[in-house]
Short mmCIF file of C-alpha atoms and ligand atoms in Angstrom, two decimals:
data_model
loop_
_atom_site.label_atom_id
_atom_site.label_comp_id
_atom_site.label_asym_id
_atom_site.label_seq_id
_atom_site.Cartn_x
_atom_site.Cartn_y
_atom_site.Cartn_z
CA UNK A 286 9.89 -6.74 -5.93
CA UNK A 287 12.41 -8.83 -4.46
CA UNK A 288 10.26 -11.51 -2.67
CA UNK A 289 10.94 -12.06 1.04
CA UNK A 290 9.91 -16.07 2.83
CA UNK A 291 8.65 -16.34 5.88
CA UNK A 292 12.09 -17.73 7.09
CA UNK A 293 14.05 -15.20 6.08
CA UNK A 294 11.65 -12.55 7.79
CA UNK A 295 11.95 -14.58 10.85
CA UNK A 296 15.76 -14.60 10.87
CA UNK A 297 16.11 -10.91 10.14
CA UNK A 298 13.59 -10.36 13.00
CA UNK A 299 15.40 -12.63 15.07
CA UNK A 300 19.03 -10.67 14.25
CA UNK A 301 17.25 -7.01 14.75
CA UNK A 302 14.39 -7.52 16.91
CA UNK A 303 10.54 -7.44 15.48
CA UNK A 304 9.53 -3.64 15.26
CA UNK A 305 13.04 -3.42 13.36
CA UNK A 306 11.67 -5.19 10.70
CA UNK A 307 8.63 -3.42 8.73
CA UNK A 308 6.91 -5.17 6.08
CA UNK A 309 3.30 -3.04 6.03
CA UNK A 310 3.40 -0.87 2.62
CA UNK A 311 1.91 1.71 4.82
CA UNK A 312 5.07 1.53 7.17
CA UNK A 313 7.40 0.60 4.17
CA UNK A 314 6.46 3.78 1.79
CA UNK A 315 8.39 6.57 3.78
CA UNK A 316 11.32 4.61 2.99
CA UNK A 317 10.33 3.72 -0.57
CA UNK A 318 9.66 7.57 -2.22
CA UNK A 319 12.05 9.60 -2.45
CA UNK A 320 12.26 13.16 -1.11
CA UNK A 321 10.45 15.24 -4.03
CA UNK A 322 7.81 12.39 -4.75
CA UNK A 323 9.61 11.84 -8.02
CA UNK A 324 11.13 8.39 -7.64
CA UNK A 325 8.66 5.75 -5.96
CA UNK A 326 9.79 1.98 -5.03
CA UNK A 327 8.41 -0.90 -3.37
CA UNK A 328 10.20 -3.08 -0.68
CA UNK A 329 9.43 -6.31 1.02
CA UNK A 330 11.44 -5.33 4.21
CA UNK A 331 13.04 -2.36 6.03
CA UNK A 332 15.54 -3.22 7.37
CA UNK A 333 16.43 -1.02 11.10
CA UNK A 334 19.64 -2.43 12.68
CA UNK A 335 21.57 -0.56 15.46
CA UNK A 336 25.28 -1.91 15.50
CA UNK A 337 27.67 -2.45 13.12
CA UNK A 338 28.27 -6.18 13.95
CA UNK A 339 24.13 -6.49 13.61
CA UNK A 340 24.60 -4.69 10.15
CA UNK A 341 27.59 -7.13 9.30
CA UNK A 342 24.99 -10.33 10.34
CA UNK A 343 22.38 -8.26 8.17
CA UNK A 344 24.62 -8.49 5.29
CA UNK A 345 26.10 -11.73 5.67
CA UNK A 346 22.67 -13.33 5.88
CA UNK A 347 21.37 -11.29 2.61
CA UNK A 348 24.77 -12.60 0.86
CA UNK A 349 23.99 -15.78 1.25
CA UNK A 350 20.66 -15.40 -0.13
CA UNK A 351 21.18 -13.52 -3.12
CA UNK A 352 19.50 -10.46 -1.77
CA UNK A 353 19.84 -7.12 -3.10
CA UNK A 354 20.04 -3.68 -0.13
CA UNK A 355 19.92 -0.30 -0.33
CA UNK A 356 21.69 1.29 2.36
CA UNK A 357 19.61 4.78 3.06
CA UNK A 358 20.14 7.50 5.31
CA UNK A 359 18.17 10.55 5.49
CA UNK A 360 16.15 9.92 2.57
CA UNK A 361 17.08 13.58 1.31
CA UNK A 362 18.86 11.69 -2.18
CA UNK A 363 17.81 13.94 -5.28
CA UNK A 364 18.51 11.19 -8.16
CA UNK A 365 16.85 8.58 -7.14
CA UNK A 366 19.51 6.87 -5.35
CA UNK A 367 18.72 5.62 -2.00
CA UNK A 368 15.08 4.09 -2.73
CA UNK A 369 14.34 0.23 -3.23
CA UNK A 370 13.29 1.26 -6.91
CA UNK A 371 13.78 -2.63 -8.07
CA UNK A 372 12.55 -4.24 -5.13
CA UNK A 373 15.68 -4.25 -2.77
CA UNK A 374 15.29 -4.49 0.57
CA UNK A 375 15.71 -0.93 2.63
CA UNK A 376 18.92 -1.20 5.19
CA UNK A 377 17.94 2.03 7.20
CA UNK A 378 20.70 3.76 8.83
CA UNK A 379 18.87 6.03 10.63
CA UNK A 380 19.30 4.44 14.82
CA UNK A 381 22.84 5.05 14.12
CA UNK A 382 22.58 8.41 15.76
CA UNK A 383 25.52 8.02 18.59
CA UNK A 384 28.08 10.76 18.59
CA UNK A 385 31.23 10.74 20.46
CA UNK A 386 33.04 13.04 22.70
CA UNK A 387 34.92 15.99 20.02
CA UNK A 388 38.30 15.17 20.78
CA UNK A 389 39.03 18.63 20.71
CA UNK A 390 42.90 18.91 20.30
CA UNK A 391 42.92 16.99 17.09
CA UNK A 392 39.86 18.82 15.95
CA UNK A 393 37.90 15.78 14.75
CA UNK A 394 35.07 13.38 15.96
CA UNK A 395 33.37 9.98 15.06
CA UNK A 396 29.90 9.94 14.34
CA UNK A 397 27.73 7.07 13.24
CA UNK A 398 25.88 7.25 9.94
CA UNK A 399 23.03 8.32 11.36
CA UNK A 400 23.43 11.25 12.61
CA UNK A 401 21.96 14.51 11.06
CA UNK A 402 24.02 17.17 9.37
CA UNK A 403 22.78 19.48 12.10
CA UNK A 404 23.63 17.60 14.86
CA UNK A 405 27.29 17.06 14.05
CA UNK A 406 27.60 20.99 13.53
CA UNK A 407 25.81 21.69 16.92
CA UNK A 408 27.31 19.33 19.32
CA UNK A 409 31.25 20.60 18.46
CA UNK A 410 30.39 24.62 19.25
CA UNK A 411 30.79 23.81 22.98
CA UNK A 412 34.67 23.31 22.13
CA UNK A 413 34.90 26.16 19.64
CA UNK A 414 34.53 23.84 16.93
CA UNK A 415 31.64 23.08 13.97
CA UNK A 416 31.57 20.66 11.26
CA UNK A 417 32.10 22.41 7.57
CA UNK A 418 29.79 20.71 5.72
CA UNK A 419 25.73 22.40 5.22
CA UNK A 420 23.35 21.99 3.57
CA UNK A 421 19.67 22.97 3.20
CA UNK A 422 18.44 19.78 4.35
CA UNK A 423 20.58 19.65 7.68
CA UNK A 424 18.26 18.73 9.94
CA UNK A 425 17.86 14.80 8.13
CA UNK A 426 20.72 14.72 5.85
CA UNK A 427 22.80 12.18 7.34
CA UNK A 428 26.52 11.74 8.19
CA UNK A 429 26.29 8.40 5.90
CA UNK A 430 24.49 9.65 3.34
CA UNK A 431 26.59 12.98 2.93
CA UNK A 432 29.76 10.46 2.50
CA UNK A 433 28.05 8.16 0.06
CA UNK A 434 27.02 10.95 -2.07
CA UNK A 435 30.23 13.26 -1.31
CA UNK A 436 28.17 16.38 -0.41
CA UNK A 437 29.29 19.87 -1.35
CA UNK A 438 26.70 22.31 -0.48
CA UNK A 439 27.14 25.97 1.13
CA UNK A 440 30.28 26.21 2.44
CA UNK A 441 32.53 23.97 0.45
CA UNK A 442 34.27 27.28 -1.33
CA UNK A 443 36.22 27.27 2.06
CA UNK A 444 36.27 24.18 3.99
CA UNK A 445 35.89 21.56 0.70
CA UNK A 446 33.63 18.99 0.40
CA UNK A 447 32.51 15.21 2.23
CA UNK A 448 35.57 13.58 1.27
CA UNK A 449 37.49 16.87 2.41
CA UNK A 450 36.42 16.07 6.18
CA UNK A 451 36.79 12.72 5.70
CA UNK A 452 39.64 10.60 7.96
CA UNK A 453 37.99 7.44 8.02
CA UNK A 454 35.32 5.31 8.16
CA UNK A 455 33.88 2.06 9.81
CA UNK A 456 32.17 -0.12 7.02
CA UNK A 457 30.46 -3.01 6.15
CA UNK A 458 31.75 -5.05 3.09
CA UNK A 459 29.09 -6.65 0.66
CA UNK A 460 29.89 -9.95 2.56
CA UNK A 461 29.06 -8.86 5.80
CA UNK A 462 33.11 -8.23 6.51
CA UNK A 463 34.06 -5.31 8.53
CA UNK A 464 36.52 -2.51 7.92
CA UNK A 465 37.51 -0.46 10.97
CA UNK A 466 39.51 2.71 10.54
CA UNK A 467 38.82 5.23 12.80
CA UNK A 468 42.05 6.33 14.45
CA UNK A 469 42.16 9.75 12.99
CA UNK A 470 45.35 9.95 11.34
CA UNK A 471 45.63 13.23 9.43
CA UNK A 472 49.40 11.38 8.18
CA UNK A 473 48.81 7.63 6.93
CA UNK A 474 50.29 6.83 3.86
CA UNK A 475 49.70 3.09 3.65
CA UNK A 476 48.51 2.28 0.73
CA UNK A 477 44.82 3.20 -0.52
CA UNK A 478 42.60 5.33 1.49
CA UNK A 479 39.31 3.04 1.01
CA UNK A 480 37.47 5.60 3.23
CA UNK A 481 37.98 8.17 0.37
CA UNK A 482 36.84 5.12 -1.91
CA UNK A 483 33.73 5.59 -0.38
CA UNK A 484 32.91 9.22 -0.86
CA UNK A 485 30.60 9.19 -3.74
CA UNK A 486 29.65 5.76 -4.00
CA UNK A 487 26.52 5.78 -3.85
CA UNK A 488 26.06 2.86 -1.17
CA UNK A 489 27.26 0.32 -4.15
CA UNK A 490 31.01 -0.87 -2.42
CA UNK A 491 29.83 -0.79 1.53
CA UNK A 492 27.22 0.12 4.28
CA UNK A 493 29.05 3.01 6.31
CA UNK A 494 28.16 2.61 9.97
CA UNK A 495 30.68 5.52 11.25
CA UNK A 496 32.81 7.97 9.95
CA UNK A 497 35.61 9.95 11.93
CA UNK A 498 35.55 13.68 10.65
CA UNK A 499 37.52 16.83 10.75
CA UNK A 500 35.80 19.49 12.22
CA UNK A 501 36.54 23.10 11.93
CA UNK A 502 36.81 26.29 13.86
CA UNK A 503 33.19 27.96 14.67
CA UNK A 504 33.57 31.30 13.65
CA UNK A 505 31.05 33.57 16.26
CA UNK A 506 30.78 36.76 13.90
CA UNK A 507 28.82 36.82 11.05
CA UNK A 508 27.99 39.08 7.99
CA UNK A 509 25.12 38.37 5.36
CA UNK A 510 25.08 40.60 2.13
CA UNK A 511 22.02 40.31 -0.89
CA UNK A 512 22.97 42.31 -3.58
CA UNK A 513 20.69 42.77 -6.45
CA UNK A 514 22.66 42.72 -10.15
CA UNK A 515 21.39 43.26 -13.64
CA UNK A 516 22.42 40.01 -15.06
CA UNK A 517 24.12 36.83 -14.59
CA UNK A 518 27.72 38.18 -15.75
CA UNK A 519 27.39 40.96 -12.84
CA UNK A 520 27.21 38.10 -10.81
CA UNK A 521 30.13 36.02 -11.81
CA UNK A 522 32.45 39.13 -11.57
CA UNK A 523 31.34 39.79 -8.14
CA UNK A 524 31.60 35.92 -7.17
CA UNK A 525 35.15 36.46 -8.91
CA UNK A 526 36.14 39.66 -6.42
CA UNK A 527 34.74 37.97 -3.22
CA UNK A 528 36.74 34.92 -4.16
CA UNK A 529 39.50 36.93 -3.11
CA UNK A 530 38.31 37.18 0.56
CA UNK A 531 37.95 33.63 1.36
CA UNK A 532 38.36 33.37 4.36
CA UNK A 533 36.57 34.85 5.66
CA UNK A 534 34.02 33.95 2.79
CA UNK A 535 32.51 31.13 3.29
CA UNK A 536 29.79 30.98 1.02
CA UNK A 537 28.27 32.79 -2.44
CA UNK A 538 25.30 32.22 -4.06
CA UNK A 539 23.13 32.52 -6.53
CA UNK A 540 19.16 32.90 -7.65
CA UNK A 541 17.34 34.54 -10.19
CA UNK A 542 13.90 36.62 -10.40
CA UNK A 543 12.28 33.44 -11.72
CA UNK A 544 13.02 31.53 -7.85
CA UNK A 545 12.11 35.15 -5.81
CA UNK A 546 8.65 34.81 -7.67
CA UNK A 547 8.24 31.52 -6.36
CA UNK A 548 9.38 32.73 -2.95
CA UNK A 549 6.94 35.21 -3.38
CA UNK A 550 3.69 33.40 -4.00
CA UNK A 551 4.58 29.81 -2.15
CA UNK A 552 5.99 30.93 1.14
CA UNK A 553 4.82 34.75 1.06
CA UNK A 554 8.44 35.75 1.20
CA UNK A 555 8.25 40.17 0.96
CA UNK A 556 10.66 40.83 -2.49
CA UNK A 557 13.94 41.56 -0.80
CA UNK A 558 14.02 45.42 -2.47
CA UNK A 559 11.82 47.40 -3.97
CA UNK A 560 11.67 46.32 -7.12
CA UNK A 561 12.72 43.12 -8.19
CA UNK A 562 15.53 42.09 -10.05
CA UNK A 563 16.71 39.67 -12.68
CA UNK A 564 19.68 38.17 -10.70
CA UNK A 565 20.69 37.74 -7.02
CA UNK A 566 24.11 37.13 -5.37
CA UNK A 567 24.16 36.05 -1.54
CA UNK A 568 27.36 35.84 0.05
CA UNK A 569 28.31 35.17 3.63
CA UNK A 570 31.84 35.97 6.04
CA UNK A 571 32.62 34.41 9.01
CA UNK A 572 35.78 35.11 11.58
CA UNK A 573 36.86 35.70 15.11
CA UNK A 574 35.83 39.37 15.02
CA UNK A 575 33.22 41.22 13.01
CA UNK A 576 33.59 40.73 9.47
CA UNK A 577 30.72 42.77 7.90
CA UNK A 578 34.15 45.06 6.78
CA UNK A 579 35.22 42.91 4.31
CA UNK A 580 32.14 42.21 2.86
CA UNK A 581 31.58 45.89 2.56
CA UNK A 582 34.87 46.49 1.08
CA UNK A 583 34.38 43.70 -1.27
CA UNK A 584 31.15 44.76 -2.35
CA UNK A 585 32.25 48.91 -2.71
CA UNK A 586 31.37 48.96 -6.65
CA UNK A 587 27.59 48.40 -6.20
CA UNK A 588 25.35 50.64 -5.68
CA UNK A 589 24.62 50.92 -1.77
CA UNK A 590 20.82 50.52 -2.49
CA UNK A 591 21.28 47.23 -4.25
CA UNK A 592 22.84 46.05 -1.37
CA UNK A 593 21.31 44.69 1.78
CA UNK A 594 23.61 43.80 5.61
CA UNK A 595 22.59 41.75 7.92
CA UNK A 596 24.52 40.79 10.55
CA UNK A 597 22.45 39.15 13.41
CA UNK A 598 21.03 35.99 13.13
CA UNK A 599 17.47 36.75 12.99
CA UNK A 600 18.68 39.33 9.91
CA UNK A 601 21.01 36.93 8.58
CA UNK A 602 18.50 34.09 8.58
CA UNK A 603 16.06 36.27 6.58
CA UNK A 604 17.96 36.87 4.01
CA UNK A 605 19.45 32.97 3.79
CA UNK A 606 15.68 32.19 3.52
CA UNK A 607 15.75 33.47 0.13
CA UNK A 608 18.54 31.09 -1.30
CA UNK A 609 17.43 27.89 1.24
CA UNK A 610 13.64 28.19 0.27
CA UNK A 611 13.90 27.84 -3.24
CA UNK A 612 14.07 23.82 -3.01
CA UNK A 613 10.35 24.26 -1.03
CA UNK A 614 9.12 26.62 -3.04
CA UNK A 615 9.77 24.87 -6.33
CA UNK A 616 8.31 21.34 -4.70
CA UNK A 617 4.85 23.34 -4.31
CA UNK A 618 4.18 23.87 -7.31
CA UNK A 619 4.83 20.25 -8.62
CA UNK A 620 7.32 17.78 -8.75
CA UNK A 621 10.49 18.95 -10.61
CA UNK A 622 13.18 17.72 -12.84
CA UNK A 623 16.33 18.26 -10.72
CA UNK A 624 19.39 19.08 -12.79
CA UNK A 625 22.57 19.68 -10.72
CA UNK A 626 25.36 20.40 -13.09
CA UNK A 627 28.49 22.77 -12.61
CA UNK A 628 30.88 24.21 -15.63
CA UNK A 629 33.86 26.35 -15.81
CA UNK A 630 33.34 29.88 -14.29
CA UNK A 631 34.61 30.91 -17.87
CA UNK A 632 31.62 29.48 -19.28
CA UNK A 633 28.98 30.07 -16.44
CA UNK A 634 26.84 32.99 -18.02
CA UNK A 635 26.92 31.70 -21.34
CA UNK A 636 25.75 28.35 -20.22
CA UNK A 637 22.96 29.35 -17.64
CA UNK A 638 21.81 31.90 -19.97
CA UNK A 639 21.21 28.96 -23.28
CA UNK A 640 19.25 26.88 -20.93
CA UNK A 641 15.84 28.32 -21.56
CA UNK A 642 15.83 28.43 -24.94
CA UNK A 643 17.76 24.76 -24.63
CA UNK A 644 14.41 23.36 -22.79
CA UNK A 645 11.97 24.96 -24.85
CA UNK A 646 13.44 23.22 -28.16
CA UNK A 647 12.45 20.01 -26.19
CA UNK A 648 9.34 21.06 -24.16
CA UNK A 649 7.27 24.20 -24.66
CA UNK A 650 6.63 23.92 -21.39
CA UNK A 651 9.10 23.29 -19.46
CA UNK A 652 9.71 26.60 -17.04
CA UNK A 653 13.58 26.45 -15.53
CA UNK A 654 14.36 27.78 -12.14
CA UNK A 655 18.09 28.36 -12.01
CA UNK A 656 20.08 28.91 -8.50
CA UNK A 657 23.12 27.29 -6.71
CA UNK A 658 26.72 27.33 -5.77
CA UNK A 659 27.84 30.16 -8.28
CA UNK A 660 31.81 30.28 -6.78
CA UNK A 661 31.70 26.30 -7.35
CA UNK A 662 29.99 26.92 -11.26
CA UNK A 663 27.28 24.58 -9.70
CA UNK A 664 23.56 25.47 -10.86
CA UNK A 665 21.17 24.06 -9.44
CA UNK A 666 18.52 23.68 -12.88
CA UNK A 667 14.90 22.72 -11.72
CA UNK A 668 12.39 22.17 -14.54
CA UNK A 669 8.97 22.49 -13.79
CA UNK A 670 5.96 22.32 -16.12
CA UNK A 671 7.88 19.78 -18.42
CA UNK A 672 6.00 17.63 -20.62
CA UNK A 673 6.29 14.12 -19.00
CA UNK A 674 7.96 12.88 -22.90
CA UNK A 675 10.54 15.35 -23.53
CA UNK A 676 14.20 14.83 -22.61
CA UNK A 677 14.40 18.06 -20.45
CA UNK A 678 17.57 15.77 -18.74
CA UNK A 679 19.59 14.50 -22.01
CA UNK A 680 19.29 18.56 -23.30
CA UNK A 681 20.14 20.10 -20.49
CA UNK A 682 23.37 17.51 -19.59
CA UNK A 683 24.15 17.65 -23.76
CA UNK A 684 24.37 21.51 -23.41
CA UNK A 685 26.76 20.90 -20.21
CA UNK A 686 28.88 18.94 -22.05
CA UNK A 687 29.32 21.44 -24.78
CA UNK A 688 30.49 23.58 -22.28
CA UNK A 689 33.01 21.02 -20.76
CA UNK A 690 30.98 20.95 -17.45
CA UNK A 691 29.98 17.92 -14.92
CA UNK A 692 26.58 16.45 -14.91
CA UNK A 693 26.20 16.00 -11.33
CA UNK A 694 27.86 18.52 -9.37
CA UNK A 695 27.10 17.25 -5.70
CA UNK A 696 23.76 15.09 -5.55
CA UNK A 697 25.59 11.82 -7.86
CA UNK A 698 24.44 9.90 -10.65
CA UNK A 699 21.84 7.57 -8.49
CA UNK A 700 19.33 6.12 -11.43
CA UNK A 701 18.63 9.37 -12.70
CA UNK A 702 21.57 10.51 -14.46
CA UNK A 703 22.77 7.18 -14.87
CA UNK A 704 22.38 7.30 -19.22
CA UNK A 705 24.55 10.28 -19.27
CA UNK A 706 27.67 9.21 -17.31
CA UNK A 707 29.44 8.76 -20.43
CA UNK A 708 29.38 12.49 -21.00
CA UNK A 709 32.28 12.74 -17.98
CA UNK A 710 33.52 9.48 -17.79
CA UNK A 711 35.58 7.55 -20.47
CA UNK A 712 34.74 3.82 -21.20
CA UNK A 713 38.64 3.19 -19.09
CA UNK A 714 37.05 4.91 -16.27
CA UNK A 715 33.73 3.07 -15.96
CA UNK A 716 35.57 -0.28 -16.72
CA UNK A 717 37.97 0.81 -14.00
CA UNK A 718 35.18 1.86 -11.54
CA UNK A 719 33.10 -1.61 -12.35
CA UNK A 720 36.57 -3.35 -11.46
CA UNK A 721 36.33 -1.71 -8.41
CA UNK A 722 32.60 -2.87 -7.94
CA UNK A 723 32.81 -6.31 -8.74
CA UNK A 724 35.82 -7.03 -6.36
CA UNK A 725 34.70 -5.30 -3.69
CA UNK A 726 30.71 -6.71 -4.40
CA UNK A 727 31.28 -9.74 -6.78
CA UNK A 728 27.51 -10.69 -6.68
CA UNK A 729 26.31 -7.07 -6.98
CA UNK A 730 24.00 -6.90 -4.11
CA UNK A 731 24.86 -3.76 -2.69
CA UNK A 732 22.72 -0.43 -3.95
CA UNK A 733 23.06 -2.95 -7.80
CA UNK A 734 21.01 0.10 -9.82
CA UNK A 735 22.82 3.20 -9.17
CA UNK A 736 25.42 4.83 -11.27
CA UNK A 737 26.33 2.43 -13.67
CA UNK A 738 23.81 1.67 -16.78
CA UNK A 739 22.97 -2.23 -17.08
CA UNK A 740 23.87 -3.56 -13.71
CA UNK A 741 23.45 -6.92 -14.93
CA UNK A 742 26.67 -6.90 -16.68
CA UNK A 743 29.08 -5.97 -13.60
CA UNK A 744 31.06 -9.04 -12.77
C1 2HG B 769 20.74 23.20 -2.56
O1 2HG B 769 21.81 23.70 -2.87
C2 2HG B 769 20.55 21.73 -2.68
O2 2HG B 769 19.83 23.89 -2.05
C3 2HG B 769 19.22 21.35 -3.38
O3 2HG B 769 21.62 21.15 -3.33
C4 2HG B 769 19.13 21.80 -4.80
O4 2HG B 769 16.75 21.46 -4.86
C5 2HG B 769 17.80 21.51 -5.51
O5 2HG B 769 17.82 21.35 -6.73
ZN1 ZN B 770 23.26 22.54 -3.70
#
C-alpha cells in the first residue's frame, strides 16, 4: 500500500476539507472492493473533492509526490478497474453530482462525473428528451465512469454507445492541468477530439470532472415482447428480423434456461410460461405512438403462445426483470467469473454453444450462465462454481479469438483481462496506445495497473 505521511494527509485535508479525507479501513473498504466482492484493495486515503480546480490541486499535489490515483465513480467496474488494488489512493468522484439546465434546442446537457446514469435520463423527460445510454446498474453507474469505460449496455443497437453521446468533456491532466471543452459543438473539426480519447480509458490519461452529452428524444409508448425459442440459432434469426425495425427497436436480448433457474430460486421470479425453455429473446420498441404493432408484426412466425406483450410499465417492468436480474441472481450464489466478450453474429451460436464444453476441459466445475446484448454479439459469460486454479478466463477469451470476437465487449480490460489484450490488439497498437499514455501521464500515476500488462515499463 502506497504509504501516506502525516503531511501529506494534512495538506490533502487542508485542499478538501477533513471528512473529505477518509483514512479508517472501515470507511476506506466501500471504496476498496469492487462491486461483486471479487477484486479487494487497500488504500491509505479516499480522496472526496468537489470542484474541478480542487481535483486539479489534488493532482498537482500527488504529482509532485510520486503518488499513484484511481479515479472511481460508481464503483459498478466489473474487471477490476476502479479499485486501489496496489495501494493507490481512491480520487472519488462521486460529490460531482451537479447537472445543468438541458439546453433543449441543441438536445444536449453537461453533467459532472458524478452523476448517476438514472439521473441524467430522468431530469431531460421534462423537455421531451432522455439520455440513450442504460444500463442495469443505473441508479450508481456514473456519468464518469460510463465515459471511462465507454458503456454500451441496453439500448446501444439504436442510439450507440458512451463515446456516441459524447461532445466533450472537462478533465484533469495527470499534472493537475485542466482541459475545458464543453461548448457543444456537434461540427468541430480541429484537430483531435481528446474527449473521444477518453472514452474507454480506463481513468489512465485524465480525471473527468464533466462531460457535455447528447441526449435523445423520450419516446412515451412502449412495447415489451418475451418470446420463448428452442435454441440459440432461433434466437439470432429473430434478433436478425427485428434488426430490421430499429427504430423503433431499441433493445434485444438474450438469456437462457440456465439464468431463469437462477431467477427462479434467488429472487422467486414465477417461470415466464408454462414450461420452461432453453432460450429467451427480449426485445423492446419505443416511438411517438403505440408501437406494440411492429413488434407484433416482427414477431408473426412464432407461435402466439411462445410469445408474451406487455405494454404498461408495471407489465413491461416484469418482464425486463427477467433479463436485469440475472447479474443479482448469479452474485447469490457466489462470486462469479465475469466474461464479457462479443463475436460476429455469423459466429454467435456456434460460439455460445462450445462454451460449456470449453469450461469443463478446464474446470469440471465450472457452471456458465450465458445472457447479454444478442443484436451487439455481446454475451455476457458468468462462471460460477469454477475451481479457484483453472483458467476459466484464458479458455473462454482463446475460444473468442478463434471465432474472431472481442474480449471485452463493454466493461474494458481493467486488471482482469489485462493478459489477454494481445488477442485484439497488435504489438503497433499497444506501443501506440502506451505512446499515448506516457505523454499524456509521463510518470504513470494515473489508474498505472489497468489495461496494459507490466505498467512498470510505460515511459
Ligand atoms: C448487463 O448487461 C451488464 O446486465 C452486467 O453488462 C453483465 O453481470 C454481467 O455480467
Ligand atoms: Zn451488458
Amino acid at each position: 500500500m502506497v504509504e501516506m505521511s502525516e503531511p501529506m494527509l494534512r495538506e490533502l485535508r487542508a485542499l478538501v476539507g477533513e471528512h473529505n479525507v477518509l483514512t479508517d479501513p472501515e470507511m476506506t473498504r466501500g471504496f476498496s472492493v469492487d462491486w461483486t466482492g471479487r477484486f479487494v484493495g487497500q488504500t491509505a486515503a479516499v480522496v472526496r473533492p468537489h470542484s474541478t480546480e480542487e481535483v486539479a490541486r489534488l493532482l498537482r499535489l500527488l504529482w509532485a509526490e510520486g503518488i499513484p490515483v484511481v479515479p472511481q465513480g460508481g464503483n459498478t467496474g466489473l474487471v477490476g478497474g476502479g479499485v486501489p488494488l496496489h495501494g493507490e489512493v481512491v480520487l472519488s468522484l462521486a460529490g460531482f453530482k451537479k447537472l445543468y439546465p438541458v439546453d433543449s434546442g441543441a438536445g444536449q446537457i453537461t453533467a459532472q462525473a458524478g452523476v448517476t446514469l438514472a439521473m441524467l435520463r430522468e431530469q431531460p423527460l421534462k423537455h421531451g428528451l432522455t439520455f440513450g445510454i442504460d444500463i442495469a446498474s443505473r441508479d450508481s453507474a456514473t456519468v464518469g465512469g460510463a465515459i471511462a469505460t465507454n458503456a454500451g449496455g441496453l439500448r446501444m443497437l439504436r442510439y450507440g454507445d458512451m463515446a456516441a453521446q459524447l461532445l466533450g468533456v472537462e478533465a484533469v491532466l495527470a499534472d493537475g492541468s485542466v482541459i475545458s471543452h464543453l461548448d457543444g459543438l456537434t461540427k468541430d473539426n480541429t484537430g483531435y477530439r481528446l474527449h473521444q480519447l477518453l472514452a474507454g480509458s480506463e481513468g489512465t490519461l485524465a480525471v473527468i470532472t464533466q462531460a457535455r452529452l447528447r441526449l435523445v428524444p423520450h419516446y412515451t409508448h412502449r412495447a415489451v415482447g418475451l418470446v420463448a425459442l428452442p435454441d440459440i440459432a432461433s434466437a439470432v434469426a429473430l434478433a436478425g428480423t427485428l434488426r430490421r425495425c430499429i427504430p423503433p427497436v431499441e433493445a434485444i436480448e438474450l438469456f437462457l434456461q440456465e439464468g431463469v433457474e437462477l431467477l427462479q430460486r434467488h429472487l422467486g421470479l414465477p417461470q415466464p410460461f408454462q414450461t420452461l425453455s432453453p432460450v429467451y429473446l427480449l426485445a423492446e420498441a419505443a416511438d411517438r405512438t403505440d408501437p406494440a404493432s411492429v413488434l407484433i408484426e416482427a414477431l408473426a412466425d412464432i407461435n402466439p403462445d411462445s410469445i408474451l406483450l406487455a405494454t404498461s410499465e408495471a407489465d413491461r417492468k416484469r418482464l425486463w426483470r427477467y433479463r436485469e436480474g440475472h447479474t443479482e441472481a448469479i452474485s447469490r450464489v457466489g462470486i462469479p467469473r465475469k466474461l464479457d466478450v462479443s463475436v460476429p453474429l455469423t459466429a454467435f451460436v456456434e460460439f455460445a454453444e462450445a462454451i460449456p464444453k470449453a469450461l469443463s476441459e478446464v474446470s469440471a466445475s465450472a457452471v456458465p450462465i450465458r445472457f447479454g446484448h444478442i443484436a451487439d454479439g455481446n454475451l455476457h459469460v458468468n462462471v460460477l462454481h469454477a475451481a479457484e486454479e483453472a483458467d476459466v478466463d484464458g479458455a473462454v477469451f482463446e475460444l473468442v479469438a478463434q471465432f474472431g470476437g472481442s474480449i471485452s465487449a463493454e466493461h474494458g480490460i481493467g486488471t482482469a483481462k489485462k493478459p489477454w489484450l494481445h488477442l485484439n490488439r497488435s504489438d503497433v497498437e499497444i506501443r501506440a496506445a502506451r505512446a499515448i499514455k506516457a505523454s499524456l501521464d509521463p510518470a504513470n500515476l494515473l489508474n498505472p495497473h489497468v489495461i496494459f500488462s507490466e505498467p512498470e515499463s510505460v515511459g
